mmCIF file with all atom_site columns, C-alpha atoms in Angstrom:
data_model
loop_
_atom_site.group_PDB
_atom_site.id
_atom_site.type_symbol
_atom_site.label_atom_id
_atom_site.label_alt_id
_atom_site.label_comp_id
_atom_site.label_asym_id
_atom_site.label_entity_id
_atom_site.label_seq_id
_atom_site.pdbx_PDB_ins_code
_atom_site.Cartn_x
_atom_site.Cartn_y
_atom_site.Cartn_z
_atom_site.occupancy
_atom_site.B_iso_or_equiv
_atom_site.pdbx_formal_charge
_atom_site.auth_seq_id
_atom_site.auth_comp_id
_atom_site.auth_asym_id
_atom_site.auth_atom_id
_atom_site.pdbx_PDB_model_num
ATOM 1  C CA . UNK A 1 1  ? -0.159  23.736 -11.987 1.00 77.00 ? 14 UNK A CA 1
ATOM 2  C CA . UNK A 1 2  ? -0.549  26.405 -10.007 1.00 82.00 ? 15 UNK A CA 1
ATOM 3  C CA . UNK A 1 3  ? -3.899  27.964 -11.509 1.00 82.00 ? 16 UNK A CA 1
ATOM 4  C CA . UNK A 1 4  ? -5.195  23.990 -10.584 1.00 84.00 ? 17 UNK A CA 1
ATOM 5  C CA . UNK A 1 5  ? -4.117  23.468 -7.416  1.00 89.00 ? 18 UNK A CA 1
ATOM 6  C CA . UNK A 1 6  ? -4.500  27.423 -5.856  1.00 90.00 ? 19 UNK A CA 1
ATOM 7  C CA . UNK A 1 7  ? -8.315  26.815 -7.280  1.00 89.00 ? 20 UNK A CA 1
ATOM 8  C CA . UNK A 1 8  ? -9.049  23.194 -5.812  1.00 90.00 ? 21 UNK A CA 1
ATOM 9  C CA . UNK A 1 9  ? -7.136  24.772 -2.430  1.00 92.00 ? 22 UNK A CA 1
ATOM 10 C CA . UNK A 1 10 ? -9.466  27.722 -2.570  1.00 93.00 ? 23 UNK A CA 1
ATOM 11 C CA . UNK A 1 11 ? -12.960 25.954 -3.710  1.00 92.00 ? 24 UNK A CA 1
ATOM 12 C CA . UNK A 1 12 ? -12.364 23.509 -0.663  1.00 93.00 ? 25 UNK A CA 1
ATOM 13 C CA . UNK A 1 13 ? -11.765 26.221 2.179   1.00 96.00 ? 26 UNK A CA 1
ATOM 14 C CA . UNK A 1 14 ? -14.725 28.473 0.800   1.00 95.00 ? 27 UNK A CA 1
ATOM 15 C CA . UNK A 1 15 ? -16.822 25.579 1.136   1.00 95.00 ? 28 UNK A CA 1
ATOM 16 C CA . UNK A 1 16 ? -15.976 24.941 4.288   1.00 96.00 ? 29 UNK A CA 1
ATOM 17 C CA . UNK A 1 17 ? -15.974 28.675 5.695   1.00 97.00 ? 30 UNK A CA 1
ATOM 18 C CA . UNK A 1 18 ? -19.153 29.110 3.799   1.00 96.00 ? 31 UNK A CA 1
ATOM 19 C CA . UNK A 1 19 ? -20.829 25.755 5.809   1.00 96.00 ? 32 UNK A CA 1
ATOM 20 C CA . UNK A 1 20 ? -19.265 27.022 8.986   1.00 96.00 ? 33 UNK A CA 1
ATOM 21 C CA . UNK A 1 21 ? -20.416 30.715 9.077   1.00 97.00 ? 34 UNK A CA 1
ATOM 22 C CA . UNK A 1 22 ? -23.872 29.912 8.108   1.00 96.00 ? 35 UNK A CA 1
ATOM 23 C CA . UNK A 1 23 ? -24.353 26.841 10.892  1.00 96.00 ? 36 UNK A CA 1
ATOM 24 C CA . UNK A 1 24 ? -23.243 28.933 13.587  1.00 96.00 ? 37 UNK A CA 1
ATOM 25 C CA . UNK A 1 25 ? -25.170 31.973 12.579  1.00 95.00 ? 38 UNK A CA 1
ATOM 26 C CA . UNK A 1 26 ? -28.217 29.732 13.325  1.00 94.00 ? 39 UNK A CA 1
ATOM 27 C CA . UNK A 1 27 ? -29.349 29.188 9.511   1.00 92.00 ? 40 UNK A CA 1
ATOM 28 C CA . UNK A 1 28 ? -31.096 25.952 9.606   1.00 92.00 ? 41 UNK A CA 1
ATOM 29 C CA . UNK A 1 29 ? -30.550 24.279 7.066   1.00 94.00 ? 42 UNK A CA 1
ATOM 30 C CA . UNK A 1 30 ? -26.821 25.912 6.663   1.00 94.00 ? 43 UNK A CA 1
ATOM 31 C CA . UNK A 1 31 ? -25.632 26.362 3.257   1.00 95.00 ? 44 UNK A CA 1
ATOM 32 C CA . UNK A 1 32 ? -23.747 23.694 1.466   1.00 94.00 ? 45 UNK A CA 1
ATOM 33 C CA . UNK A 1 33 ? -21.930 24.150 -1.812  1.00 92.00 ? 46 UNK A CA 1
ATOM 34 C CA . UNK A 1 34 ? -21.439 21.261 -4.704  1.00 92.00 ? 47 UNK A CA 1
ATOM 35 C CA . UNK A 1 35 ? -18.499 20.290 -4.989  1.00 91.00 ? 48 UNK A CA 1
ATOM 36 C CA . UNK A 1 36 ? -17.151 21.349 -8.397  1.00 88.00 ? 49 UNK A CA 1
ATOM 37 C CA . UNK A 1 37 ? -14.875 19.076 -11.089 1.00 91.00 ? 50 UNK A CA 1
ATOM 38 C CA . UNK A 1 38 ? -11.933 21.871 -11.185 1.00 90.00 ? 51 UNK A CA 1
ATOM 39 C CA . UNK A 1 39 ? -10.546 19.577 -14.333 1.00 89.00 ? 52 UNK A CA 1
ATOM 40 C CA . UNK A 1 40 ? -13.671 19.913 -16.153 1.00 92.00 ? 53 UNK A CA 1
ATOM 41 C CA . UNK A 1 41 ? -13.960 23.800 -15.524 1.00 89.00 ? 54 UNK A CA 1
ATOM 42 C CA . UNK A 1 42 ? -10.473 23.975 -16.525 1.00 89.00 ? 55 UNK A CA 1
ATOM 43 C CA . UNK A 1 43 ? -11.650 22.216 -19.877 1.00 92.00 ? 56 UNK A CA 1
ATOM 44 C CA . UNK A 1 44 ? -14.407 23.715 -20.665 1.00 93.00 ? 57 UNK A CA 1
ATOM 45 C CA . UNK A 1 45 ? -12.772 27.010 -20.287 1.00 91.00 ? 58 UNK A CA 1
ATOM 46 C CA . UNK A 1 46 ? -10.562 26.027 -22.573 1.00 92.00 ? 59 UNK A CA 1
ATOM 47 C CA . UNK A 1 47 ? -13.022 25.044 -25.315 1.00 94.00 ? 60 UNK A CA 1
ATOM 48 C CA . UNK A 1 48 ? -14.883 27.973 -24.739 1.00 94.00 ? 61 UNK A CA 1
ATOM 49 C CA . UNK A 1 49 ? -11.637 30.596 -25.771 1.00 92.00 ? 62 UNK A CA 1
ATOM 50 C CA . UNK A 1 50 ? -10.977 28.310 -28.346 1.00 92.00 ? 63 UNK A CA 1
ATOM 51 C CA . UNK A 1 51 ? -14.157 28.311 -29.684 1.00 91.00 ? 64 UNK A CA 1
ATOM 52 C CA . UNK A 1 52 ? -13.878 32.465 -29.641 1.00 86.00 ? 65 UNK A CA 1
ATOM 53 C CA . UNK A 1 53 ? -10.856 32.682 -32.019 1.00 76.00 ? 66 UNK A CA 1
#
């Protein structure tokens, strides 16, 4: 619970530090980040170490 939530938490507020920094720096257009499916990460990490064993 925690790895999902401390992840979504983080993804959000890098996005919007990220979109912040860059617009007031004067970078036109400023950089925007997707946003990212943190349960489908979580899934296909999952496949991937069990496709390793």
């Amino acid at each position: 619970m925690i790895e999902l939530n401390g992840l979504t938490t983080l993804s959000q507020l890098s996005r919007a530090y990220i979109l912040t920094v860059t617009s007031l720096s004067g970078i036109n257009p400023p950089v925007k980040l997707p946003m990212v499916n943190i349960f489908k990460l979580m899934q296909q990490k999952k496949n991937n170490e069990a496709n390793k064993k």
